[in-house]
Amino acid sequence: PASLKARGRAVAGPRVRANARPDFAKMRPLTLYGWEGAPFVKPVREALNELSLPHVMVHCAPGSQNRAALQAKKGLFQAPFLSDPNTGVEMFESAEIVKYLLATYTL
């Protein structure tokens, strides 16, 4: 059978920012709490992918145990929430998280 590329259906992977740090493969995975469909989670996921940062997505849909666990840990629930084991930073607010990722993980 013809490959997907030959059929014109090749799926492009995420674009890696030109100024992304080249040592991303040595990073411990960041943890992002949120859920599919949460509009403020999307820009954070895009930034993580554009920087090729290893990360784990913890799904926290309404009513989930993950949501309750985050609320117990931080005293409130808000998504997105990022935990970076490489720097010890933990934070809420999508715009602030994206600024942090760009400041920390670009050259």
Short mmCIF file of C-alpha atoms in Angstrom, two decimals:
data_model
loop_
_atom_site.label_atom_id
_atom_site.label_comp_id
_atom_site.label_asym_id
_atom_site.label_seq_id
_atom_site.Cartn_x
_atom_site.Cartn_y
_atom_site.Cartn_z
CA PRO A 1 0.00 0.00 0.00
CA ALA A 2 1.10 3.55 -0.68
CA SER A 3 2.47 5.47 2.24
CA LEU A 4 0.45 8.28 3.74
CA LYS A 5 2.96 10.79 2.44
CA ALA A 6 2.56 9.46 -1.07
CA ARG A 7 -1.19 9.86 -0.73
CA GLY A 8 -0.78 13.47 0.34
CA ARG A 9 -1.93 12.82 3.88
CA ALA A 10 1.30 13.24 5.76
CA VAL A 11 0.69 14.63 9.21
CA ALA A 12 3.15 17.28 10.25
CA GLY A 13 4.59 16.93 13.72
CA PRO A 14 4.90 19.86 16.06
CA ARG A 15 7.23 22.59 14.90
CA VAL A 16 10.20 23.02 17.16
CA ARG A 17 11.09 26.62 17.89
CA ALA A 18 14.45 27.62 16.43
CA ASN A 19 15.54 28.99 19.79
CA ALA A 20 14.52 25.93 21.84
CA ARG A 21 17.27 24.63 24.09
CA PRO A 22 19.04 21.68 22.48
CA ASP A 23 19.38 19.78 25.77
CA PHE A 24 15.65 19.07 26.11
CA ALA A 25 16.24 15.31 25.96
CA LYS A 26 18.15 15.53 29.26
CA MET A 27 15.25 17.22 31.06
CA ARG A 28 13.04 15.46 33.54
CA PRO A 29 9.43 15.52 32.33
CA LEU A 30 7.34 18.49 33.39
CA THR A 31 3.83 17.77 34.67
CA LEU A 32 0.85 19.65 33.30
CA TYR A 33 -2.54 19.35 34.98
CA GLY A 34 -5.60 20.06 32.86
CA TRP A 35 -8.06 18.35 30.55
CA GLU A 36 -8.98 18.15 26.89
CA GLY A 37 -11.20 21.02 25.94
CA ALA A 38 -9.93 23.38 28.61
CA PRO A 39 -9.15 26.52 26.57
CA PHE A 40 -6.40 27.80 28.86
CA VAL A 41 -4.53 24.48 28.76
CA LYS A 42 -4.06 24.56 24.98
CA PRO A 43 -1.43 27.37 24.79
CA VAL A 44 0.64 25.66 27.48
CA ARG A 45 0.55 22.32 25.64
CA GLU A 46 1.52 24.08 22.41
CA ALA A 47 4.48 25.77 24.12
CA LEU A 48 5.65 22.48 25.64
CA ASN A 49 5.49 20.82 22.21
CA GLU A 50 7.17 23.72 20.39
CA LEU A 51 10.04 23.54 22.86
CA SER A 52 10.20 19.73 22.58
CA LEU A 53 9.98 19.50 26.35
CA PRO A 54 9.21 16.09 27.78
CA HIS A 55 6.01 16.33 29.76
CA VAL A 56 3.23 14.33 31.31
CA MET A 57 -0.37 15.45 31.04
CA VAL A 58 -2.44 14.69 34.14
CA HIS A 59 -6.07 14.74 33.09
CA CYS A 60 -8.26 16.56 35.61
CA ALA A 61 -11.74 16.54 34.14
CA PRO A 62 -14.56 17.61 36.43
CA GLY A 63 -15.21 14.91 39.03
CA SER A 64 -11.89 13.12 38.48
CA GLN A 65 -9.63 11.85 41.25
CA ASN A 66 -6.74 13.81 39.72
CA ARG A 67 -8.69 17.04 40.16
CA ALA A 68 -9.38 16.23 43.82
CA ALA A 69 -5.71 15.31 44.37
CA LEU A 70 -4.49 18.62 42.92
CA GLN A 71 -7.00 20.54 45.00
CA ALA A 72 -5.85 18.72 48.14
CA LYS A 73 -2.19 19.39 47.28
CA LYS A 74 -2.53 23.10 46.40
CA GLY A 75 -5.62 24.11 48.38
CA LEU A 76 -7.53 25.02 45.22
CA PHE A 77 -8.15 23.71 41.75
CA GLN A 78 -7.26 25.74 38.72
CA ALA A 79 -6.13 24.56 35.31
CA PRO A 80 -3.62 24.65 33.89
CA PHE A 81 -1.14 23.91 36.65
CA LEU A 82 2.50 23.21 35.81
CA SER A 83 5.08 21.46 37.95
CA ASP A 84 8.69 21.62 36.73
CA PRO A 85 11.02 19.16 38.50
CA ASN A 86 14.02 20.67 36.72
CA THR A 87 13.67 24.01 38.51
CA GLY A 88 11.23 23.33 41.35
CA VAL A 89 8.73 25.83 39.93
CA GLU A 90 5.01 25.18 40.35
CA MET A 91 2.50 27.61 38.93
CA PHE A 92 -1.00 28.36 37.69
CA GLU A 93 -2.14 30.79 34.94
CA SER A 94 -1.58 29.86 31.30
CA ALA A 95 -0.04 33.17 30.19
CA GLU A 96 2.42 33.10 33.09
CA ILE A 97 3.29 29.46 32.43
CA VAL A 98 4.02 30.17 28.75
CA LYS A 99 6.20 33.16 29.72
CA TYR A 100 8.06 30.97 32.20
CA LEU A 101 8.62 28.19 29.66
CA LEU A 102 9.95 30.63 27.06
CA ALA A 103 12.22 32.36 29.58
CA THR A 104 13.55 29.09 30.97
CA TYR A 105 13.75 26.79 27.96
CA THR A 106 14.87 28.99 25.07
CA LEU A 107 18.32 30.29 24.22
#
